[in-house]
mmCIF file of C-alpha atoms in Angstrom:
data_model
loop_
_atom_site.group_PDB
_atom_site.id
_atom_site.type_symbol
_atom_site.label_atom_id
_atom_site.label_comp_id
_atom_site.label_asym_id
_atom_site.label_seq_id
_atom_site.Cartn_x
_atom_site.Cartn_y
_atom_site.Cartn_z
ATOM 1 C CA UNK A 1 105.148 72.326 100.992
ATOM 2 C CA UNK A 2 103.296 70.508 98.268
ATOM 3 C CA UNK A 3 103.175 72.461 95.024
ATOM 4 C CA UNK A 4 100.364 71.822 92.544
ATOM 5 C CA UNK A 5 102.485 73.108 89.691
ATOM 6 C CA UNK A 6 105.032 70.374 90.380
ATOM 7 C CA UNK A 7 102.436 67.857 89.187
ATOM 8 C CA UNK A 8 101.632 69.598 85.938
ATOM 9 C CA UNK A 9 104.254 67.953 83.708
ATOM 10 C CA UNK A 10 103.117 64.470 84.698
ATOM 11 C CA UNK A 11 99.430 65.327 84.455
ATOM 12 C CA UNK A 12 99.613 67.547 81.393
ATOM 13 C CA UNK A 13 98.010 65.105 78.949
ATOM 14 C CA UNK A 14 95.196 64.016 81.234
ATOM 15 C CA UNK A 15 94.424 67.290 82.927
ATOM 16 C CA UNK A 16 95.532 70.334 81.008
ATOM 17 C CA UNK A 17 94.688 69.318 77.455
ATOM 18 C CA UNK A 18 91.477 67.409 78.031
ATOM 19 C CA UNK A 19 89.919 69.064 81.046
ATOM 20 C CA UNK A 20 91.640 72.461 81.048
ATOM 21 C CA UNK A 21 91.704 72.584 84.833
ATOM 22 C CA UNK A 22 94.817 74.763 84.675
ATOM 23 C CA UNK A 23 95.517 77.709 82.448
ATOM 24 C CA UNK A 24 98.092 80.469 82.623
ATOM 25 C CA UNK A 25 95.470 82.896 81.306
ATOM 26 C CA UNK A 26 92.930 82.066 84.028
ATOM 27 C CA UNK A 27 93.362 82.973 87.674
ATOM 28 C CA UNK A 28 91.816 80.810 90.320
ATOM 29 C CA UNK A 29 89.632 82.625 92.822
ATOM 30 C CA UNK A 30 89.825 82.037 96.544
ATOM 31 C CA UNK A 31 86.715 82.928 98.490
ATOM 32 C CA UNK A 32 86.588 83.061 102.273
ATOM 33 C CA UNK A 33 83.225 81.453 102.982
ATOM 34 C CA UNK A 34 82.185 83.642 105.889
ATOM 35 C CA UNK A 35 78.721 82.048 105.755
ATOM 36 C CA UNK A 36 80.171 78.611 106.588
ATOM 37 C CA UNK A 37 81.370 77.330 109.974
ATOM 38 C CA UNK A 38 83.554 74.465 111.154
ATOM 39 C CA UNK A 39 82.682 72.086 113.964
ATOM 40 C CA UNK A 40 85.273 69.739 115.441
ATOM 41 C CA UNK A 41 84.247 66.246 116.548
ATOM 42 C CA UNK A 42 86.935 64.315 118.369
ATOM 43 C CA UNK A 43 87.126 61.060 120.273
ATOM 44 C CA UNK A 44 87.541 57.338 119.780
ATOM 45 C CA UNK A 45 83.802 56.922 119.167
ATOM 46 C CA UNK A 46 83.329 59.984 116.968
ATOM 47 C CA UNK A 47 83.139 57.958 113.733
ATOM 48 C CA UNK A 48 80.463 55.728 115.243
ATOM 49 C CA UNK A 49 78.404 58.747 116.247
ATOM 50 C CA UNK A 50 78.565 60.228 112.760
ATOM 51 C CA UNK A 51 77.857 56.912 111.055
ATOM 52 C CA UNK A 52 74.451 56.718 112.704
ATOM 53 C CA UNK A 53 73.518 60.272 111.718
ATOM 54 C CA UNK A 54 74.777 60.945 108.186
ATOM 55 C CA UNK A 55 73.521 59.765 104.802
ATOM 56 C CA UNK A 56 77.008 58.814 103.602
ATOM 57 C CA UNK A 57 79.502 56.206 104.832
ATOM 58 C CA UNK A 58 81.998 57.664 107.308
ATOM 59 C CA UNK A 59 84.131 54.520 107.031
ATOM 60 C CA UNK A 60 85.503 55.808 103.738
ATOM 61 C CA UNK A 61 87.126 58.672 105.646
ATOM 62 C CA UNK A 62 88.293 56.432 108.465
ATOM 63 C CA UNK A 63 89.939 54.066 105.972
ATOM 64 C CA UNK A 64 91.328 57.015 103.962
ATOM 65 C CA UNK A 65 89.595 55.861 100.776
ATOM 66 C CA UNK A 66 88.745 59.492 99.976
ATOM 67 C CA UNK A 67 89.772 62.841 101.513
ATOM 68 C CA UNK A 68 86.291 64.215 102.236
ATOM 69 C CA UNK A 69 82.633 63.469 101.756
ATOM 70 C CA UNK A 70 79.381 65.289 101.199
ATOM 71 C CA UNK A 71 76.340 64.271 103.226
ATOM 72 C CA UNK A 72 73.141 65.401 104.871
ATOM 73 C CA UNK A 73 71.760 64.961 108.360
ATOM 74 C CA UNK A 74 68.076 63.994 108.391
ATOM 75 C CA UNK A 75 65.305 63.926 110.955
ATOM 76 C CA UNK A 76 63.323 60.770 111.723
ATOM 77 C CA UNK A 77 60.835 61.660 108.974
ATOM 78 C CA UNK A 78 63.595 61.622 106.364
ATOM 79 C CA UNK A 79 63.651 65.410 105.854
ATOM 80 C CA UNK A 80 66.890 67.405 105.701
ATOM 81 C CA UNK A 81 68.081 69.115 108.858
ATOM 82 C CA UNK A 82 71.319 70.413 107.329
ATOM 83 C CA UNK A 83 73.953 69.536 104.739
ATOM 84 C CA UNK A 84 77.657 69.160 105.454
ATOM 85 C CA UNK A 85 81.089 68.503 103.993
ATOM 86 C CA UNK A 86 83.104 66.299 106.363
ATOM 87 C CA UNK A 87 86.855 65.833 106.303
ATOM 88 C CA UNK A 88 89.360 64.201 108.695
ATOM 89 C CA UNK A 89 91.084 66.622 111.061
ATOM 90 C CA UNK A 90 94.759 66.933 111.906
ATOM 91 C CA UNK A 91 94.608 64.390 114.745
ATOM 92 C CA UNK A 92 93.459 60.745 114.909
ATOM 93 C CA UNK A 93 89.721 60.254 115.564
ATOM 94 C CA UNK A 94 89.096 63.888 114.658
ATOM 95 C CA UNK A 95 86.672 65.212 112.030
ATOM 96 C CA UNK A 96 85.788 68.671 110.758
ATOM 97 C CA UNK A 97 82.178 69.312 109.803
ATOM 98 C CA UNK A 98 81.670 72.265 107.492
ATOM 99 C CA UNK A 99 78.114 73.564 107.884
ATOM 100 C CA UNK A 100 75.973 76.626 107.298
ATOM 101 C CA UNK A 101 76.991 79.214 109.895
ATOM 102 C CA UNK A 102 73.345 80.002 110.591
ATOM 103 C CA UNK A 103 72.821 76.350 111.564
ATOM 104 C CA UNK A 104 76.016 75.782 113.579
ATOM 105 C CA UNK A 105 74.369 75.965 117.026
ATOM 106 C CA UNK A 106 71.618 73.610 115.863
ATOM 107 C CA UNK A 107 74.261 71.224 114.518
ATOM 108 C CA UNK A 108 76.112 71.127 117.848
ATOM 109 C CA UNK A 109 72.824 70.609 119.687
ATOM 110 C CA UNK A 110 71.845 67.775 117.312
ATOM 111 C CA UNK A 111 75.190 66.011 117.655
ATOM 112 C CA UNK A 112 75.250 66.452 121.437
ATOM 113 C CA UNK A 113 71.779 64.952 121.763
ATOM 114 C CA UNK A 114 72.988 61.670 120.253
ATOM 115 C CA UNK A 115 76.386 61.653 121.961
ATOM 116 C CA UNK A 116 74.765 60.229 125.128
ATOM 117 C CA UNK A 117 77.621 59.059 127.416
ATOM 118 C CA UNK A 118 80.285 58.622 124.777
ATOM 119 C CA UNK A 119 83.527 60.498 125.354
ATOM 120 C CA UNK A 120 83.345 62.755 122.331
ATOM 121 C CA UNK A 121 84.255 66.441 122.157
ATOM 122 C CA UNK A 122 81.971 68.571 119.988
ATOM 123 C CA UNK A 123 82.952 72.213 119.629
ATOM 124 C CA UNK A 124 83.058 75.099 117.151
ATOM 125 C CA UNK A 125 86.378 75.843 115.464
ATOM 126 C CA UNK A 126 87.354 79.512 115.483
ATOM 127 C CA UNK A 127 91.048 79.272 114.585
ATOM 128 C CA UNK A 128 90.459 77.889 111.066
ATOM 129 C CA UNK A 129 88.716 79.373 108.049
ATOM 130 C CA UNK A 130 86.906 77.745 105.133
ATOM 131 C CA UNK A 131 87.707 78.786 101.554
ATOM 132 C CA UNK A 132 86.486 77.742 98.143
ATOM 133 C CA UNK A 133 89.165 77.786 95.430
ATOM 134 C CA UNK A 134 87.796 77.688 91.880
ATOM 135 C CA UNK A 135 87.633 79.424 88.541
ATOM 136 C CA UNK A 136 84.623 79.980 86.312
ATOM 137 C CA UNK A 137 86.167 78.271 83.275
ATOM 138 C CA UNK A 138 86.630 74.876 84.887
ATOM 139 C CA UNK A 139 85.849 72.189 82.336
ATOM 140 C CA UNK A 140 85.534 68.561 83.350
ATOM 141 C CA UNK A 141 84.463 65.365 81.710
ATOM 142 C CA UNK A 142 80.766 64.675 81.519
ATOM 143 C CA UNK A 143 79.790 61.724 83.647
ATOM 144 C CA UNK A 144 79.195 59.419 80.661
ATOM 145 C CA UNK A 145 80.294 56.429 82.726
ATOM 146 C CA UNK A 146 77.454 57.012 85.199
ATOM 147 C CA UNK A 147 73.906 55.842 84.591
ATOM 148 C CA UNK A 148 70.602 56.158 86.416
ATOM 149 C CA UNK A 149 68.349 53.236 87.226
ATOM 150 C CA UNK A 150 65.755 53.940 84.523
ATOM 151 C CA UNK A 151 65.186 55.883 81.325
ATOM 152 C CA UNK A 152 63.210 58.667 83.041
ATOM 153 C CA UNK A 153 64.901 62.035 83.537
ATOM 154 C CA UNK A 154 65.670 62.467 87.220
ATOM 155 C CA UNK A 155 65.797 58.760 88.023
ATOM 156 C CA UNK A 156 67.684 57.803 91.151
ATOM 157 C CA UNK A 157 71.367 57.003 90.984
ATOM 158 C CA UNK A 158 73.287 54.639 93.226
ATOM 159 C CA UNK A 159 77.066 54.977 93.338
ATOM 160 C CA UNK A 160 77.829 54.340 96.990
ATOM 161 C CA UNK A 161 78.602 57.962 97.825
ATOM 162 C CA UNK A 162 82.081 57.855 96.269
ATOM 163 C CA UNK A 163 83.418 60.095 93.508
ATOM 164 C CA UNK A 164 86.742 60.032 91.707
ATOM 165 C CA UNK A 165 88.022 63.567 91.187
ATOM 166 C CA UNK A 166 90.230 64.560 88.257
ATOM 167 C CA UNK A 167 91.684 67.375 90.348
ATOM 168 C CA UNK A 168 95.076 66.364 91.807
ATOM 169 C CA UNK A 169 95.365 66.156 95.603
ATOM 170 C CA UNK A 170 96.982 68.897 97.672
ATOM 171 C CA UNK A 171 98.650 68.414 101.046
ATOM 172 C CA UNK A 172 100.216 70.732 103.622
ATOM 173 C CA UNK A 173 100.956 70.175 107.324
ATOM 174 C CA UNK A 174 99.139 73.330 108.462
ATOM 175 C CA UNK A 175 96.066 73.187 106.226
ATOM 176 C CA UNK A 176 93.622 70.793 104.610
ATOM 177 C CA UNK A 177 92.803 71.044 100.916
ATOM 178 C CA UNK A 178 90.752 68.615 98.844
ATOM 179 C CA UNK A 179 88.621 68.597 95.687
ATOM 180 C CA UNK A 180 85.028 69.545 96.424
ATOM 181 C CA UNK A 181 83.412 66.143 97.098
ATOM 182 C CA UNK A 182 80.257 67.086 95.187
ATOM 183 C CA UNK A 183 81.540 68.030 91.736
ATOM 184 C CA UNK A 184 84.874 69.197 90.275
ATOM 185 C CA UNK A 185 83.231 72.283 88.782
ATOM 186 C CA UNK A 186 83.309 73.726 92.312
ATOM 187 C CA UNK A 187 87.091 73.317 92.535
ATOM 188 C CA UNK A 188 88.727 72.835 95.941
ATOM 189 C CA UNK A 189 87.751 73.236 99.564
ATOM 190 C CA UNK A 190 90.536 74.709 101.721
ATOM 191 C CA UNK A 191 90.647 74.718 105.539
ATOM 192 C CA UNK A 192 93.425 76.618 107.261
ATOM 193 C CA UNK A 193 94.375 79.556 109.494
ATOM 194 C CA UNK A 194 95.615 81.732 106.627
ATOM 195 C CA UNK A 195 94.733 82.704 103.090
ATOM 196 C CA UNK A 196 95.166 79.723 100.686
ATOM 197 C CA UNK A 197 97.797 81.501 98.601
ATOM 198 C CA UNK A 198 100.287 81.109 101.441
ATOM 199 C CA UNK A 199 100.051 77.325 101.078
ATOM 200 C CA UNK A 200 98.909 76.758 97.485
ATOM 201 C CA UNK A 201 101.714 77.652 95.152
ATOM 202 C CA UNK A 202 99.704 78.922 92.204
ATOM 203 C CA UNK A 203 98.160 82.237 91.246
ATOM 204 C CA UNK A 204 95.025 83.248 93.159
ATOM 205 C CA UNK A 205 92.847 86.315 93.250
ATOM 206 C CA UNK A 206 90.431 87.031 96.051
ATOM 207 C CA UNK A 207 86.785 86.603 95.233
ATOM 208 C CA UNK A 208 83.594 87.222 97.174
ATOM 209 C CA UNK A 209 80.870 84.982 98.551
ATOM 210 C CA UNK A 210 78.714 86.379 95.740
ATOM 211 C CA UNK A 211 81.226 85.046 93.185
ATOM 212 C CA UNK A 212 81.032 81.629 94.810
ATOM 213 C CA UNK A 213 77.233 81.664 94.974
ATOM 214 C CA UNK A 214 76.998 82.552 91.291
ATOM 215 C CA UNK A 215 79.351 79.653 90.513
ATOM 216 C CA UNK A 216 77.116 77.330 92.537
ATOM 217 C CA UNK A 217 74.041 78.548 90.687
ATOM 218 C CA UNK A 218 75.652 78.068 87.275
ATOM 219 C CA UNK A 219 76.789 74.559 88.262
ATOM 220 C CA UNK A 220 73.440 73.736 89.894
ATOM 221 C CA UNK A 221 74.373 72.963 93.521
ATOM 222 C CA UNK A 222 72.388 74.045 96.582
ATOM 223 C CA UNK A 223 74.049 74.667 99.924
ATOM 224 C CA UNK A 224 72.936 75.690 103.387
ATOM 225 C CA UNK A 225 69.604 76.443 105.022
ATOM 226 C CA UNK A 226 68.858 79.338 102.678
ATOM 227 C CA UNK A 227 68.710 76.944 99.720
ATOM 228 C CA UNK A 228 67.616 73.772 101.542
ATOM 229 C CA UNK A 229 64.748 74.519 103.965
ATOM 230 C CA UNK A 230 65.345 72.574 107.210
ATOM 231 C CA UNK A 231 62.771 69.871 108.113
ATOM 232 C CA UNK A 232 60.995 70.358 104.764
ATOM 233 C CA UNK A 233 63.405 69.263 102.018
ATOM 234 C CA UNK A 234 63.683 65.707 100.704
ATOM 235 C CA UNK A 235 67.358 64.829 100.150
ATOM 236 C CA UNK A 236 67.056 63.179 96.735
ATOM 237 C CA UNK A 237 65.099 66.129 95.348
ATOM 238 C CA UNK A 238 68.177 68.189 96.221
ATOM 239 C CA UNK A 239 70.360 65.854 94.115
ATOM 240 C CA UNK A 240 72.012 64.140 97.086
ATOM 241 C CA UNK A 241 72.438 60.936 95.053
ATOM 242 C CA UNK A 242 73.848 62.811 92.029
ATOM 243 C CA UNK A 243 76.282 64.703 94.282
ATOM 244 C CA UNK A 244 77.613 61.471 95.815
ATOM 245 C CA UNK A 245 76.244 62.362 99.234
ATOM 246 C CA UNK A 246 74.346 59.172 100.072
ATOM 247 C CA UNK A 247 75.379 55.557 100.437
ATOM 248 C CA UNK A 248 72.467 53.169 99.955
ATOM 249 C CA UNK A 249 74.489 50.174 101.154
ATOM 250 C CA UNK A 250 75.578 51.322 104.623
ATOM 251 C CA UNK A 251 73.835 50.436 107.860
ATOM 252 C CA UNK A 252 70.962 52.286 109.487
ATOM 253 C CA UNK A 253 70.977 56.013 110.122
ATOM 254 C CA UNK A 254 68.304 58.481 111.149
ATOM 255 C CA UNK A 255 65.930 59.174 108.257
ATOM 256 C CA UNK A 256 67.117 56.212 106.193
ATOM 257 C CA UNK A 257 63.742 54.539 105.705
ATOM 258 C CA UNK A 258 62.085 57.229 103.578
ATOM 259 C CA UNK A 259 65.295 57.910 101.635
ATOM 260 C CA UNK A 260 65.751 54.208 100.819
ATOM 261 C CA UNK A 261 62.087 53.794 99.876
ATOM 262 C CA UNK A 262 62.244 56.816 97.572
ATOM 263 C CA UNK A 263 65.435 55.466 96.011
ATOM 264 C CA UNK A 264 63.873 52.082 95.307
ATOM 265 C CA UNK A 265 60.944 53.641 93.452
ATOM 266 C CA UNK A 266 63.574 54.642 90.886
ATOM 267 C CA UNK A 267 62.090 58.014 89.916
ATOM 268 C CA UNK A 268 62.363 61.485 91.428
ATOM 269 C CA UNK A 269 59.866 63.751 89.694
ATOM 270 C CA UNK A 270 61.214 67.032 91.089
ATOM 271 C CA UNK A 271 64.856 68.066 91.371
ATOM 272 C CA UNK A 272 66.958 71.176 91.838
ATOM 273 C CA UNK A 273 68.095 72.638 88.515
ATOM 274 C CA UNK A 274 70.193 75.653 87.548
ATOM 275 C CA UNK A 275 68.149 78.449 86.005
ATOM 276 C CA UNK A 276 68.850 81.674 84.154
ATOM 277 C CA UNK A 277 66.592 84.706 83.988
ATOM 278 C CA UNK A 278 66.069 86.751 80.853
ATOM 279 C CA UNK A 279 67.172 89.869 82.711
ATOM 280 C CA UNK A 280 69.282 90.712 85.730
ATOM 281 C CA UNK A 281 66.901 93.523 86.634
ATOM 282 C CA UNK A 282 64.183 91.624 88.503
ATOM 283 C CA UNK A 283 62.690 91.398 91.988
ATOM 284 C CA UNK A 284 61.994 87.690 92.055
ATOM 285 C CA UNK A 285 61.752 86.323 95.583
ATOM 286 C CA UNK A 286 62.376 82.935 97.156
ATOM 287 C CA UNK A 287 59.591 80.418 96.460
ATOM 288 C CA UNK A 288 58.217 82.412 93.528
ATOM 289 C CA UNK A 289 56.420 80.162 91.053
ATOM 290 C CA UNK A 290 57.717 79.204 87.604
ATOM 291 C CA UNK A 291 54.965 78.568 85.034
ATOM 292 C CA UNK A 292 54.926 77.299 81.451
ATOM 293 C CA UNK A 293 53.202 78.790 78.427
ATOM 294 C CA UNK A 294 49.871 77.373 79.632
ATOM 295 C CA UNK A 295 50.233 78.939 83.064
ATOM 296 C CA UNK A 296 50.869 75.587 84.740
ATOM 297 C CA UNK A 297 53.108 75.558 87.811
ATOM 298 C CA UNK A 298 56.324 73.683 86.974
ATOM 299 C CA UNK A 299 58.621 74.811 89.777
ATOM 300 C CA UNK A 300 59.651 77.183 92.562
ATOM 301 C CA UNK A 301 62.639 79.468 92.980
ATOM 302 C CA UNK A 302 65.143 78.384 95.642
ATOM 303 C CA UNK A 303 67.875 80.964 95.040
ATOM 304 C CA UNK A 304 68.626 84.004 92.884
ATOM 305 C CA UNK A 305 71.945 85.725 92.181
ATOM 306 C CA UNK A 306 71.507 88.282 89.392
ATOM 307 C CA UNK A 307 70.686 86.453 86.175
ATOM 308 C CA UNK A 308 71.378 83.080 87.743
ATOM 309 C CA UNK A 309 69.539 80.965 90.249
ATOM 310 C CA UNK A 310 68.382 77.564 91.425
ATOM 311 C CA UNK A 311 64.882 76.147 91.318
ATOM 312 C CA UNK A 312 62.970 73.055 92.378
ATOM 313 C CA UNK A 313 61.554 71.942 89.041
ATOM 314 C CA UNK A 314 59.040 69.341 87.909
ATOM 315 C CA UNK A 315 61.292 67.702 85.357
ATOM 316 C CA UNK A 316 58.828 66.222 82.870
ATOM 317 C CA UNK A 317 56.685 69.359 82.710
ATOM 318 C CA UNK A 318 59.610 71.778 82.519
ATOM 319 C CA UNK A 319 61.504 70.007 79.728
ATOM 320 C CA UNK A 320 58.339 69.465 77.663
ATOM 321 C CA UNK A 321 57.338 73.145 77.875
ATOM 322 C CA UNK A 322 57.864 75.594 75.036
ATOM 323 C CA UNK A 323 58.685 78.449 77.407
ATOM 324 C CA UNK A 324 58.939 79.217 81.117
ATOM 325 C CA UNK A 325 58.352 82.396 83.067
ATOM 326 C CA UNK A 326 58.542 83.659 86.633
ATOM 327 C CA UNK A 327 56.218 86.608 86.856
ATOM 328 C CA UNK A 328 56.983 88.542 83.686
ATOM 329 C CA UNK A 329 60.588 87.350 83.461
ATOM 330 C CA UNK A 330 61.572 84.540 81.103
ATOM 331 C CA UNK A 331 63.388 81.570 82.665
ATOM 332 C CA UNK A 332 65.552 78.872 81.105
ATOM 333 C CA UNK A 333 66.508 75.573 82.746
ATOM 334 C CA UNK A 334 68.918 72.853 81.714
ATOM 335 C CA UNK A 335 70.254 69.483 82.781
ATOM 336 C CA UNK A 336 73.733 69.919 84.335
ATOM 337 C CA UNK A 337 76.588 68.158 82.537
ATOM 338 C CA UNK A 338 77.548 66.343 85.751
ATOM 339 C CA UNK A 339 74.211 64.544 86.056
ATOM 340 C CA UNK A 340 74.373 60.823 85.225
ATOM 341 C CA UNK A 341 72.820 59.794 81.946
ATOM 342 C CA UNK A 342 69.448 58.124 81.769
ATOM 343 C CA UNK A 343 69.578 54.398 81.207
ATOM 344 C CA UNK A 344 68.638 54.425 77.516
ATOM 345 C CA UNK A 345 71.057 57.270 76.736
ATOM 346 C CA UNK A 346 74.140 55.220 77.482
ATOM 347 C CA UNK A 347 75.381 53.377 74.420
ATOM 348 C CA UNK A 348 74.920 49.662 74.746
ATOM 349 C CA UNK A 349 72.348 49.856 77.545
ATOM 350 C CA UNK A 350 69.545 47.349 77.645
#
């Protein structure tokens, strides 16, 4: 069994001191994501099927360049059908798709429609569970080495869908564990038949889906059909490029045209941002409007969890406003630390 603690002495300078990913005083939480499902795709042509459907480049998984990838599946109009985290399975030519449980039947139907006559098995996985392993005090480097295409806040970012994690890898013959492919602040994804503690040799306490959702809100990451409305959402407005979920250099896939055209304009005027309410005692509903001090609409609520939430925000208007409110409740928004810097922020940029 691979033991994460066995790597600590060698990684102490780079990980513990600078990024504080490990701490004896902080317990990692493991959350069984009962709202997420696994779908197994298996067959010699399975990678080819996925390559024509996903926004990211499946070849990186085939060539073992990275352990997992984040992506979205789009319709022909370039709108999001569903988001997914894809990882290789235990067998050759096998992939696991982690998706919103509420969308799992739609996902299987979508994949089966494009399978045509290829010998590919597509089926739900009931013997394995999906966990998130994280702690709220994760601190990682800001992405100072990453830069958008222009000086405007929210400009598009092109990094080929690949991200280098500072979290060390974990391996075990009966489970799959990898850093969350979107951002290290979300810790690890774990796929296995048992609780992660049986295979990860460090201290864990059990958390709830609510704990995980609050962590996502604080970090600023949407997930699933509840946050990302199917057939309505534009992928780059949901930070797909910032979360390393799209490769602008791969071949054609369904929905590519609008996504590529939006990318080449260089500017996305609306994006998902983390928000915080002035009080936890509120009855704010999905799609409620956020207004500034002049009463101008600057955004809409996409998720709420107590004081925290996610919102689709008009960037220029929101960050130039003196104050924001949703109903009678004050709202604050901020730019996540993991966003790439604007072009003129990076020292030495032209």
